[in-house]
Coordinates of C-alpha atoms in Angstrom, one line a residue:
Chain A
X1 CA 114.5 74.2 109.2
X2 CA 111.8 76.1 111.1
X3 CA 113.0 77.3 114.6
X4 CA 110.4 78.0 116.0
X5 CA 106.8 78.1 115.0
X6 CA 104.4 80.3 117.6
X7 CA 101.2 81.9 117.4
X8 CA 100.4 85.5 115.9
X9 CA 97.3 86.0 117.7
X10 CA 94.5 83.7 117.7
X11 CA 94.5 83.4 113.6
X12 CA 98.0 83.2 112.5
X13 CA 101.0 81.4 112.8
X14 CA 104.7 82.7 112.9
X15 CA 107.4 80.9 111.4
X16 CA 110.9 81.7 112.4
X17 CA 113.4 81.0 110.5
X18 CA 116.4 82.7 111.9
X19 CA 117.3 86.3 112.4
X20 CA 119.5 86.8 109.7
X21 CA 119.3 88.1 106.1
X22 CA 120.9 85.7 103.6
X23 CA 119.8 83.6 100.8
X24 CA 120.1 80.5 102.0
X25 CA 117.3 81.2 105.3
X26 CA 115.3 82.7 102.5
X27 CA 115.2 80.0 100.3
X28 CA 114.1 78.0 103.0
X29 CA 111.1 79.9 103.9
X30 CA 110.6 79.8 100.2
X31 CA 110.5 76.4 99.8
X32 CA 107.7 76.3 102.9
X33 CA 105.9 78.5 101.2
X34 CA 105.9 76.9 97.9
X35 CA 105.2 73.8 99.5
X36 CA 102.8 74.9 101.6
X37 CA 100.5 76.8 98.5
X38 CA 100.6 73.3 96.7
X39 CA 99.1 71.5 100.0
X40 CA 95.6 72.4 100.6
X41 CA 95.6 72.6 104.3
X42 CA 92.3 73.4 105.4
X43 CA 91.7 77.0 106.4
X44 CA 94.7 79.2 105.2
X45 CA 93.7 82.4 104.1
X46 CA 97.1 84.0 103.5
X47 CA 101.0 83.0 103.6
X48 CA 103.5 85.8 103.7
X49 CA 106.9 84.8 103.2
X50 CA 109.4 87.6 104.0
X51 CA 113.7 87.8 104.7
X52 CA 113.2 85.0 107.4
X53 CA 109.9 84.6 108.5
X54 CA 106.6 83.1 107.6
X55 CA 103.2 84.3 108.7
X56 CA 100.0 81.2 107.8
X57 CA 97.1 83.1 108.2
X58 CA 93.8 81.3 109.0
X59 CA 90.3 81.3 109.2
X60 CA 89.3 81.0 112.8
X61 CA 86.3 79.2 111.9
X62 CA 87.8 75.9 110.3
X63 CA 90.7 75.4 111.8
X64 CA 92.8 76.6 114.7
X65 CA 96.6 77.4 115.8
X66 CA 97.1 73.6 117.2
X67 CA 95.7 72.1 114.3
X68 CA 97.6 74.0 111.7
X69 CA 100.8 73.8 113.7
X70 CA 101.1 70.0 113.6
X71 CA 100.2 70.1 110.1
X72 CA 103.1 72.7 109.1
X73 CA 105.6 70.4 111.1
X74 CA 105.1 67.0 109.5
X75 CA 104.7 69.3 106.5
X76 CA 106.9 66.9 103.9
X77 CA 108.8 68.9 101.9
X78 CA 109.5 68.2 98.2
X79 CA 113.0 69.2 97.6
X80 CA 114.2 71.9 95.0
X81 CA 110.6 73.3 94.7
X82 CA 112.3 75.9 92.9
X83 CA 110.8 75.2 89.5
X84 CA 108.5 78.3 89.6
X85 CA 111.6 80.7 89.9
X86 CA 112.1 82.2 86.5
X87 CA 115.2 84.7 86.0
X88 CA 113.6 88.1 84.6
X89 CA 115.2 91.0 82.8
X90 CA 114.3 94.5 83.6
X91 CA 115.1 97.2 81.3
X92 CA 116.2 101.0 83.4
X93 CA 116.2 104.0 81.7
X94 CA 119.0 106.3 84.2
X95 CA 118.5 109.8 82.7
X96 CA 118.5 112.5 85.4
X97 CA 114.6 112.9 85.5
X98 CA 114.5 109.6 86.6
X99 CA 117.3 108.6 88.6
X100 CA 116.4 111.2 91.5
X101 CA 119.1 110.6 93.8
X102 CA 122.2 109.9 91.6
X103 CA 123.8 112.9 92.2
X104 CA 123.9 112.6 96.1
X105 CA 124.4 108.7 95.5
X106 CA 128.1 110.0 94.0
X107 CA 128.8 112.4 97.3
X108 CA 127.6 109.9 99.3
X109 CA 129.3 106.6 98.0
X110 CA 132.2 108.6 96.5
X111 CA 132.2 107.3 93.5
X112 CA 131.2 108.4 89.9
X113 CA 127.6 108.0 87.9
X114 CA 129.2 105.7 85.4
X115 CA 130.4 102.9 87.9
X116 CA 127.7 103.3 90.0
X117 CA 125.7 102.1 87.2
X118 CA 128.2 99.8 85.9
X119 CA 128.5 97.7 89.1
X120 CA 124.7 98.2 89.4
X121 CA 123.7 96.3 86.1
X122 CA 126.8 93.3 86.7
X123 CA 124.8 91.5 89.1
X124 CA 121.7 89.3 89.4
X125 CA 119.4 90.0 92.6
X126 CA 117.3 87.8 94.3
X127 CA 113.8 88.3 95.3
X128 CA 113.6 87.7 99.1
X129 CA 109.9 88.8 99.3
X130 CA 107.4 90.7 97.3
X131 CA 104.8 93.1 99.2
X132 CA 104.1 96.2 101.5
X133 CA 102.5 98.0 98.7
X134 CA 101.0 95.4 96.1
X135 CA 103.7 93.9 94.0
X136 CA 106.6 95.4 95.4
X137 CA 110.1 92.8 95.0
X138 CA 113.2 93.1 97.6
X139 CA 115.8 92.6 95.9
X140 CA 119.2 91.6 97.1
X141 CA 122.0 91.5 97.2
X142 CA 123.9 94.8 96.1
X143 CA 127.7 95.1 95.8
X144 CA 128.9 96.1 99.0
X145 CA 130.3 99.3 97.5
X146 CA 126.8 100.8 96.8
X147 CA 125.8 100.4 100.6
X148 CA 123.9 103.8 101.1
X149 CA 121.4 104.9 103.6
X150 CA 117.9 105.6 103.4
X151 CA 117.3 109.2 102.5
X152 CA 116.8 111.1 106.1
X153 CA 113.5 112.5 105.2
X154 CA 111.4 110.2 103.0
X155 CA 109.9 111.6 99.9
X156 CA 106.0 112.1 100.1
X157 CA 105.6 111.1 96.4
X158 CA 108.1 108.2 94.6
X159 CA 107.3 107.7 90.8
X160 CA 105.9 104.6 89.4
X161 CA 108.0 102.5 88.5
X162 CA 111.6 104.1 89.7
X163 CA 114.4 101.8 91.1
X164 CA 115.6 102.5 94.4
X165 CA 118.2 101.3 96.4
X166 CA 119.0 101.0 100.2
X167 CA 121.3 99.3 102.7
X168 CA 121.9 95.3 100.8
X169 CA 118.8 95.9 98.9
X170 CA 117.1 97.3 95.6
X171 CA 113.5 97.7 94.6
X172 CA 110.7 98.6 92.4
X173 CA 108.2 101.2 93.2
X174 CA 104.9 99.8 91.4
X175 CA 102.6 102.7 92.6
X176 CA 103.9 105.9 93.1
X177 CA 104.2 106.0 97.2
X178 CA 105.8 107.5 100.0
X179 CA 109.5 105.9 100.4
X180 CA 112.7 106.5 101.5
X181 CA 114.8 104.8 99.2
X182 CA 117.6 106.1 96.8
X183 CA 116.4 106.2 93.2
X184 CA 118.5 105.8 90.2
X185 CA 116.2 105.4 87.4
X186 CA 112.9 104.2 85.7
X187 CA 111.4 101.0 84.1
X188 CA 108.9 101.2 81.5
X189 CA 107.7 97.6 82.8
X190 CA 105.3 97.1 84.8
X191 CA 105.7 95.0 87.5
X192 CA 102.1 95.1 89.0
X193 CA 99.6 94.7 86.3
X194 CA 95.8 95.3 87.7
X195 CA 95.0 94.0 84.6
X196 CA 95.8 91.0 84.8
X197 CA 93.3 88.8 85.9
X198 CA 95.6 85.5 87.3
X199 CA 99.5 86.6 88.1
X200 CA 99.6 90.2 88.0
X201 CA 102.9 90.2 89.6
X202 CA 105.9 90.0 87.3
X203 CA 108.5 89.0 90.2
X204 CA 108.1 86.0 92.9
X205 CA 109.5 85.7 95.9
X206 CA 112.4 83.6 94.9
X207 CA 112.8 84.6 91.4
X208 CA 116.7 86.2 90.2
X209 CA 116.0 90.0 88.6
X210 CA 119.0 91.2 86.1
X211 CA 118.3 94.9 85.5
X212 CA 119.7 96.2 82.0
X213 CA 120.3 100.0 80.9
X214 CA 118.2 101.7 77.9
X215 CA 118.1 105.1 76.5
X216 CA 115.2 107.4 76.9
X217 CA 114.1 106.6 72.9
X218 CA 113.7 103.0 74.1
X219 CA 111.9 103.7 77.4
X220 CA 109.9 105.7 75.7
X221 CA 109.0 102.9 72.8
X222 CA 108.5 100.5 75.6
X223 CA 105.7 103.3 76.9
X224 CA 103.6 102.8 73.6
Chain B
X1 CA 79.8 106.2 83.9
X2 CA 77.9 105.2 81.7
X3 CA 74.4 107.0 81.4
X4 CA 71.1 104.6 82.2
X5 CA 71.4 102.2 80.1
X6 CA 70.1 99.5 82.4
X7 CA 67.0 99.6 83.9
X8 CA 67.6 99.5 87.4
X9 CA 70.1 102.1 88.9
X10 CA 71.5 104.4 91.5
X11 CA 72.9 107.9 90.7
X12 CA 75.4 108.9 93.2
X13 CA 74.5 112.7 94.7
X14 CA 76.6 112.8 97.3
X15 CA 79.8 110.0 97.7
X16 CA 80.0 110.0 101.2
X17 CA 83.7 110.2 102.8
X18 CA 84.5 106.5 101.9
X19 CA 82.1 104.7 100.3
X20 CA 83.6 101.6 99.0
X21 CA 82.2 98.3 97.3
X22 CA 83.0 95.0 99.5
X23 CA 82.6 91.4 100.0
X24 CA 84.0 89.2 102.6
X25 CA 87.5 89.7 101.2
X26 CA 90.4 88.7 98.8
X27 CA 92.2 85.6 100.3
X28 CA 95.8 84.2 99.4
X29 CA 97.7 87.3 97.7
X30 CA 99.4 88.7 100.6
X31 CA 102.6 87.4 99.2
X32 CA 102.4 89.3 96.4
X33 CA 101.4 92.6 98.4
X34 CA 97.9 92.5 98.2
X35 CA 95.9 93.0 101.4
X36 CA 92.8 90.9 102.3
X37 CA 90.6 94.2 102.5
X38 CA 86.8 93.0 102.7
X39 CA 84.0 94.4 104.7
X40 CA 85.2 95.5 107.6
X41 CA 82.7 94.8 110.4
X42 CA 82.0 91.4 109.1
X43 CA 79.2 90.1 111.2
X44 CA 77.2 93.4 110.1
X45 CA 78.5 92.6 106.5
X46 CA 76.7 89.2 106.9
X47 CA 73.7 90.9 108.6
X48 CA 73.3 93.1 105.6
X49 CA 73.5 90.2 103.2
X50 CA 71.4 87.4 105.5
X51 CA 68.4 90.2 105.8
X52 CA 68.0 90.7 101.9
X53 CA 68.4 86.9 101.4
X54 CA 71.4 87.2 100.0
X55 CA 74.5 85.1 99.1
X56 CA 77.0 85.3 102.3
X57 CA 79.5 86.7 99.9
X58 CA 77.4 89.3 97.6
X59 CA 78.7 92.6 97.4
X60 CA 77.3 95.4 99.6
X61 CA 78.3 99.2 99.9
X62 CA 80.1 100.2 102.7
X63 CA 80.1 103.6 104.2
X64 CA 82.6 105.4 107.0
X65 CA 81.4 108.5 109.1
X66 CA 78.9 110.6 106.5
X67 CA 77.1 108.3 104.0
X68 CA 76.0 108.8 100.4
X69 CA 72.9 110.2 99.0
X70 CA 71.6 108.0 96.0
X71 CA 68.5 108.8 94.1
X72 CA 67.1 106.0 93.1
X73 CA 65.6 104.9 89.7
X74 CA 63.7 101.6 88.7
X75 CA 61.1 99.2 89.9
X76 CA 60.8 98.4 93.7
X77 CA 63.6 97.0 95.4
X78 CA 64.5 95.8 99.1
X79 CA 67.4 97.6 100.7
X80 CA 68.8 97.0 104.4
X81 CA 70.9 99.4 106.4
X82 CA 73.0 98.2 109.1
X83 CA 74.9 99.2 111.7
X84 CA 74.6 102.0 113.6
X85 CA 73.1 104.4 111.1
X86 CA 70.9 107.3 111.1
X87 CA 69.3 107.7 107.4
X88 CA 66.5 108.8 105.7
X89 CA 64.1 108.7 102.5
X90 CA 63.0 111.1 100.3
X91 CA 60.0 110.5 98.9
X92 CA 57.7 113.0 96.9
X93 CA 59.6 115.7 99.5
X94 CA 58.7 113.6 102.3
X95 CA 61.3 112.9 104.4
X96 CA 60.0 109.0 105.9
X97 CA 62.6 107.4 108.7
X98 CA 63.3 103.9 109.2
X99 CA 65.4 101.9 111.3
X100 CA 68.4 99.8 110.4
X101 CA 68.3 96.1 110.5
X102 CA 65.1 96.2 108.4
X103 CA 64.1 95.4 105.2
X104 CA 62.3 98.7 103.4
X105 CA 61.0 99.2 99.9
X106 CA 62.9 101.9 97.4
X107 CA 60.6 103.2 95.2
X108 CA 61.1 104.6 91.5
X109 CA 62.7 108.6 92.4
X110 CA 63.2 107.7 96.0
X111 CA 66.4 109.3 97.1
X112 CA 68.2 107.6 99.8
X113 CA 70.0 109.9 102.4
X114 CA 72.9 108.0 104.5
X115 CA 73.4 110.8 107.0
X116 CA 75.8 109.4 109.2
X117 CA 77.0 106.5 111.6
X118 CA 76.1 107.1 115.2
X119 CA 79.4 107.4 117.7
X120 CA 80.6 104.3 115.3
X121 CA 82.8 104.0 112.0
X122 CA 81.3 101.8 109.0
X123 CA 78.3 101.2 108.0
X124 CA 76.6 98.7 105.3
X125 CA 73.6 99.1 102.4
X126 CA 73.0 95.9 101.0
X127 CA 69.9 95.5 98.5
X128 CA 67.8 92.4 97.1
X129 CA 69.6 92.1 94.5
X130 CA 73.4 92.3 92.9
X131 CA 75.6 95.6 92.0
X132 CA 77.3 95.6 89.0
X133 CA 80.5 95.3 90.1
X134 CA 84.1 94.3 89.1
X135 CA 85.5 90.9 89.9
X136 CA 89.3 91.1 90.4
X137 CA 91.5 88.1 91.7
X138 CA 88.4 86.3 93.2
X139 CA 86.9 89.6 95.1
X140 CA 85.1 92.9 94.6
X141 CA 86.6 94.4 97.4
X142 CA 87.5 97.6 96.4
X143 CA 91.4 98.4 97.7
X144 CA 91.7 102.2 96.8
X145 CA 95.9 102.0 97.2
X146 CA 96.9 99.4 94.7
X147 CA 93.6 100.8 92.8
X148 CA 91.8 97.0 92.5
X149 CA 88.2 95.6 92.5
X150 CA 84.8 96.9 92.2
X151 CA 84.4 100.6 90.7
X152 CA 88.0 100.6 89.0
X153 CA 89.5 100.4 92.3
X154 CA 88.2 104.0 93.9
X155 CA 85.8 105.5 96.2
X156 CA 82.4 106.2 94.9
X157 CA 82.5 109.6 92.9
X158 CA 79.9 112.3 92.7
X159 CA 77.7 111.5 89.8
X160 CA 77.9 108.1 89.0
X161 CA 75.8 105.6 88.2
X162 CA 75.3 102.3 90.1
X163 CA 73.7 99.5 87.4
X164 CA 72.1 97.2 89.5
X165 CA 70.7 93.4 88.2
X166 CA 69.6 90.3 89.6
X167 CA 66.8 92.6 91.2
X168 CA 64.9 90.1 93.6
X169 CA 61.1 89.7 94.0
X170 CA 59.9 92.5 97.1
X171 CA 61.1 90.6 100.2
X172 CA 59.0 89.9 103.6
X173 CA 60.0 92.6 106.4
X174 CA 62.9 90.5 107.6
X175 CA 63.9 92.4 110.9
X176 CA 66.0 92.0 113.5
X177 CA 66.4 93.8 116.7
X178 CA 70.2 93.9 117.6
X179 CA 72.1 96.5 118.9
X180 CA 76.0 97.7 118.2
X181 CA 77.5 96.9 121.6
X182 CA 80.5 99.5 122.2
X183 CA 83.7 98.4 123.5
X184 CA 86.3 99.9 125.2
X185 CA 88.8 96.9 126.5
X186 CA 90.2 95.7 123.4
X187 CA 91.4 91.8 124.4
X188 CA 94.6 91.3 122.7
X189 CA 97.7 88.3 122.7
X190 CA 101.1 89.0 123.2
X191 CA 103.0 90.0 120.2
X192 CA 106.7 88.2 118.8
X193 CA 107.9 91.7 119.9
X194 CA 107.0 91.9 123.3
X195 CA 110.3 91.4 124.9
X196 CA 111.3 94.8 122.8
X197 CA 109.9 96.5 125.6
X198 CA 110.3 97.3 129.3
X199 CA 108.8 96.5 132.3
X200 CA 107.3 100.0 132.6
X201 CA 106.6 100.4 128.9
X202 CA 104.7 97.3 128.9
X203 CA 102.7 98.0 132.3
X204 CA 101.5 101.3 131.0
X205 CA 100.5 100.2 127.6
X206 CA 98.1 97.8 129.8
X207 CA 97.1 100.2 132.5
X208 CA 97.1 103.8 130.6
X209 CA 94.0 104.8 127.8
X210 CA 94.8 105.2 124.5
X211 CA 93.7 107.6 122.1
X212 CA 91.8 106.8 118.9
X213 CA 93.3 109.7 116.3
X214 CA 92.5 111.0 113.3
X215 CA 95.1 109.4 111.5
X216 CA 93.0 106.3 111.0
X217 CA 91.0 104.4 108.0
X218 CA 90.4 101.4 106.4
X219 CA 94.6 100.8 106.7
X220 CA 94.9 101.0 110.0
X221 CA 93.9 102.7 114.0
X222 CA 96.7 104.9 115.0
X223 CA 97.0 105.5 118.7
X224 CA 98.0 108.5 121.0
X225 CA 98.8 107.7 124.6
X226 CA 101.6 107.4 126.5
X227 CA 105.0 106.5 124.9
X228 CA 105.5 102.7 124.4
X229 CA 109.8 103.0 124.7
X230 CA 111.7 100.1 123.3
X231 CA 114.8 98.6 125.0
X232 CA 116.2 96.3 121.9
X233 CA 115.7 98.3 118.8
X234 CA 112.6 100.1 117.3
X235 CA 112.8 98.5 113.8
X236 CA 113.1 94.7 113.3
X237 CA 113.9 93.2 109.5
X238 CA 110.2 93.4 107.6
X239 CA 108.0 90.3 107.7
X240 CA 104.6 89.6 107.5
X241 CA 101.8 91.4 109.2
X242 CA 97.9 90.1 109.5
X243 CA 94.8 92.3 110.6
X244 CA 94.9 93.3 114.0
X245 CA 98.7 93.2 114.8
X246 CA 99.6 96.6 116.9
X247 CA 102.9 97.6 115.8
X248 CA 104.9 100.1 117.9
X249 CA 106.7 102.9 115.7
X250 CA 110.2 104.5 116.5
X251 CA 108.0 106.9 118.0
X252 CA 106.8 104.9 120.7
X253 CA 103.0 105.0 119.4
X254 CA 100.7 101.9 118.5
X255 CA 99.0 101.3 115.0
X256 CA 96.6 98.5 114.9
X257 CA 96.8 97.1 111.2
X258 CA 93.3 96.6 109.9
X259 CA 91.9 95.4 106.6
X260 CA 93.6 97.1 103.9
X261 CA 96.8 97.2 105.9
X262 CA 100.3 96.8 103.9
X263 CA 101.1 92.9 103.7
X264 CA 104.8 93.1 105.5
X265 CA 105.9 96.2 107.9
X266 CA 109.2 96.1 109.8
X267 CA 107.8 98.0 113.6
X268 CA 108.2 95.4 116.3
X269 CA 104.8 94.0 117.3
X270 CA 103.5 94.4 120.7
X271 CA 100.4 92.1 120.4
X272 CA 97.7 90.9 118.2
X273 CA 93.7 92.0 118.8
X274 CA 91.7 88.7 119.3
X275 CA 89.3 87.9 116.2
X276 CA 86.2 88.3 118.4
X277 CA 86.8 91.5 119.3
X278 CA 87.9 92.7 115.1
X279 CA 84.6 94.3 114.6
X280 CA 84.0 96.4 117.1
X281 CA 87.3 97.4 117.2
X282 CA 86.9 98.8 113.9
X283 CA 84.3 100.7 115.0
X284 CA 86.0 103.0 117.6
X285 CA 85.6 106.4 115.8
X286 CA 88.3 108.7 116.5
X287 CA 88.6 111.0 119.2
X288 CA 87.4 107.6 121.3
X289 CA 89.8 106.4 124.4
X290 CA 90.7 102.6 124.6
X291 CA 92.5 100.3 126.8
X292 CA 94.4 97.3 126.1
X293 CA 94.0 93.3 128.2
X294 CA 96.2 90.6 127.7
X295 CA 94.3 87.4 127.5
X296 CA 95.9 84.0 126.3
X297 CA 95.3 81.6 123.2
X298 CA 92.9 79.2 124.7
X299 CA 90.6 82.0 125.7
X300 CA 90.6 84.0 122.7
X301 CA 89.3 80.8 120.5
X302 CA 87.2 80.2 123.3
X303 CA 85.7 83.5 123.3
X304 CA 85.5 83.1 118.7
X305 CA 83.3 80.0 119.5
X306 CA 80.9 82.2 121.5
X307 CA 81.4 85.7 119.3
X308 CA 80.4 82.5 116.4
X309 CA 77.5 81.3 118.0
X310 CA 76.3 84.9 118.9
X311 CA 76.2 86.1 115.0
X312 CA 75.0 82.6 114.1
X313 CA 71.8 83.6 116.8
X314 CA 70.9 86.7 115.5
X315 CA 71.1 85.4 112.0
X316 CA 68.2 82.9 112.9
X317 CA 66.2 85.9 114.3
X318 CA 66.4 86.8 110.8
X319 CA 62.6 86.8 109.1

């Protein structure tokens, strides 16, 4: 299942699943990864699971890349570890304040607001990996028709909490960042609580997103 | 900011540029986006802590370039500056110097005056004693981006109080002498990447000095030198990064990933800096020149067992 496992400097070791994108590769460096959270190996400080790689980090001091390697490859998985993958529902307010890039979305993809959206909201999308800024899902995969590219000059500032699309995939801004990515609208939910003391995540690598339309009354509800 | 309401307390008169609350870090949450952070010289994060007799882990205040200026109100209290630090304190309008790596006494009014890290980066104040800080996911760590841990998640702000508790009995003159070694090889391991580049790209990034810019902080070093040109393609599909990675942007420059870096990042990766050489990596102000070596695995832990040994040494100097 694992390729090839080699060292990411002295502390770290890299997984490699594969080179492409799809959800079956994913799901298997999910399964590592839920597997290996559950098994206590001495030492790991961090495991980043991502389209089709996983990084173990380590702490240099207990135990080393030799050690940790023979550990992760008589690793005995548990099959359909899958129970912690929950299907959420996202509600997206689309008004034109919020959905940023609709307009060039229809020159670009050459087709109208309505199916755009409509096409948008039939699927389910799975969360490959959760990260660069903190809570961030990538979320795949979109309907081939929605394809678009990143926008050629990123913006400097993307609102909290808008939905953007690029290439296969979709996303969630939770802090307002730099990025690049075409956005069609605005949950009131947020997916990155700092709040919250245990999970303050909402989505999981593995979990299935279904986003769902509201009006600006019931974003606006939701805000209370 | 709440007004003295404990006993014990620093009011903040000047921030500093990046004053930040840390412990050793925040472990298992990169999947979820959130960086380890942490001190980030950690043997002169566990200098600070081992010379006021602290807990390993207990929070100290970390500083970058210009400290902050605290004026201090309460009954005595042990402080320790270390690093390489040039400081002062105001007492009665005296001005009284004193050196880092030492324990010294604050008295009620004192005003502490962190004036700046010498030719270095960061800088720790540690005192007998706990701040009052902000627990979050099993840390302190301040991480000012996804706006976590001790102080609300930000940067010390002008005015603000520091509670302190926990305030220890006056501690003997725990000392050390121990000097901030500069480096300028920075010993790294080849990267997953490292086929991305060519023959010549790959020679100069070895042979040719690098430039420390401006553009660097707690996120990350990013390098000026000559351009590192990729033969296979200049973005690979995201994945996971750790402290230390160098990445090469499209551009053809290096940025070294450091404590607060973003979890997964989609640059190819040229190499990893060795653990041994973290800290004083991060210490490289910018405007400094550095130069890459290639060492392998075996030596790197090799040279962590000594790096080990070395803080474990100076921490039995301690007293």
């Amino acid at each position: 299942m694992i390729k090839n496992i080699s060292n990411l400097g002295d502390a770290a070791l890299y997984c490699d699943f594969g080179t492409e994108v799809n959800k079956e590769i994913n799901r298997n460096v999910i399964n590592y990864f839920n597997n290996l959270r559950d098994s206590n190996f001495l030492g790991i400080t961090n495991i980043t699971p991502s389209y089709n790689k996983l990084v173990i980090s380590f702490d240099l001091k207990l135990t080393s890349f030799a050690k940790l390697k023979k550990q992760v490859e008589n690793l005995e998985l548990k099959k359909n570890n899958n129970s912690k993958n929950n299907l959420i529902k996202i509600p997206v307010c689309c008004v034109e304040e919020f959905a940023l890039d609709i307009k060039r979305l229809q020159k670009l993809l050459k087709i109208n607001e309505a199916k755009i959206y409509e096409t948008f909201f039939s699927k389910n999308y799975y969360c490959y990996m959760t990260g660069f800024i903190a809570g961030m899902p990538f979320l795949g995969d979109m309907d081939k028709s929605l394809f678009a590219k990143r926008l050629e000059t990123p913006r400097v500032k993307v609102p909290k909490n808008s939905i953007g699309i690029t290439e296969q995939f979709c996303n969630i801004y939770t802090f307002e960042s730099p990025g690049g990515w075409n956005i069609i609208g605005k949950t009131p939910v947020d997916i990155f609580d700092n709040k919250k003391n245990n999970e303050p995540n909402l989505i999981n690598p593995g979990d299935t997103i279904s986003f769902y339309p509201i009006s600006k009354l019931e974003y606006e509800k939701k805000y209370e | 900011m709440k007004k003295n309401t404990n006993k014990n307390y620093f009011e903040v008169l000047r921030p500093g540029i990046n004053s930040t609350f840390q412990d050793y870090g925040r472990n298992n949450f990169y999947h979820i986006g959130i960086p380890f952070s942490g001190a980030m010289d950690n043997r002169n994060f566990l200098l600070a802590n081992t010379i006021s007799n602290n807990e390993i882990n207990n929070p100290v205040l970390e500083f970058a370039y210009q400290g902050p200026k605290l004026k201090y109100i309460g009954e005595n209290i042990s402080i320790n500056v270390t690093g390489d630090v040039n400081f002062k304190i105001i007492r009665k309008n005296k001005n009284l110097e004193f050196s880092c790596y030492e324990n010294i006494i604050l008295e009620n009014n004192d005003c502490l005056d962190i004036l700046s890290t010498n030719r270095s980066v960061y800088g720790y104040l540690s005192i007998g004693g706990k701040f009052e800080v902000d627990y979050y996911l099993n840390s302190c760590s301040t991480n000012t981006k996804a706006k976590i841990g001790a102080n609300n998640g930000e940067k010390l702000e002008k005015g603000q109080i520091i509670h302190l508790k926990n305030i220890k009995k006056i501690l003997p003159k725990n000392k050390i002498e121990y000097l901030n070694s500069k480096i300028e090889n920075i010993r790294i391991i080849k990267g997953p990447h490292f086929d991305h580049f060519s023959k010549d790209a790959i020679d100069s990034f070895f042979s040719d000095e690098f430039n420390v810019t401006k553009l660097s902080d707690r996120m990350g070093i990013r390098l000026k030198g000559p351009k590192i040109s990729n033969i296979k393609n200049t973005n690979i599909k995201s994945e996971g990064l750790v402290k230390g990675v160098i990445q090469i942007t499209a551009d053809g420059d290096p940025i070294i990933m450091l404590s607060d870096h973003g979890t997964i990042g989609g640059y190819p990766k040229i190499g990893v800096v060795i653990s041994a050489d973290y800290d004083k990596l991060v210490q490289i102000p910018p405007g400094s020149k550095i130069k890459f070596k290639e060492i392998n695995l075996k030596d790197a832990e090799t040279i962590f067992k000594l790096y080990q040994m070395e803080t474990q040494t100076l921490i039995s100097h301690i007293k």
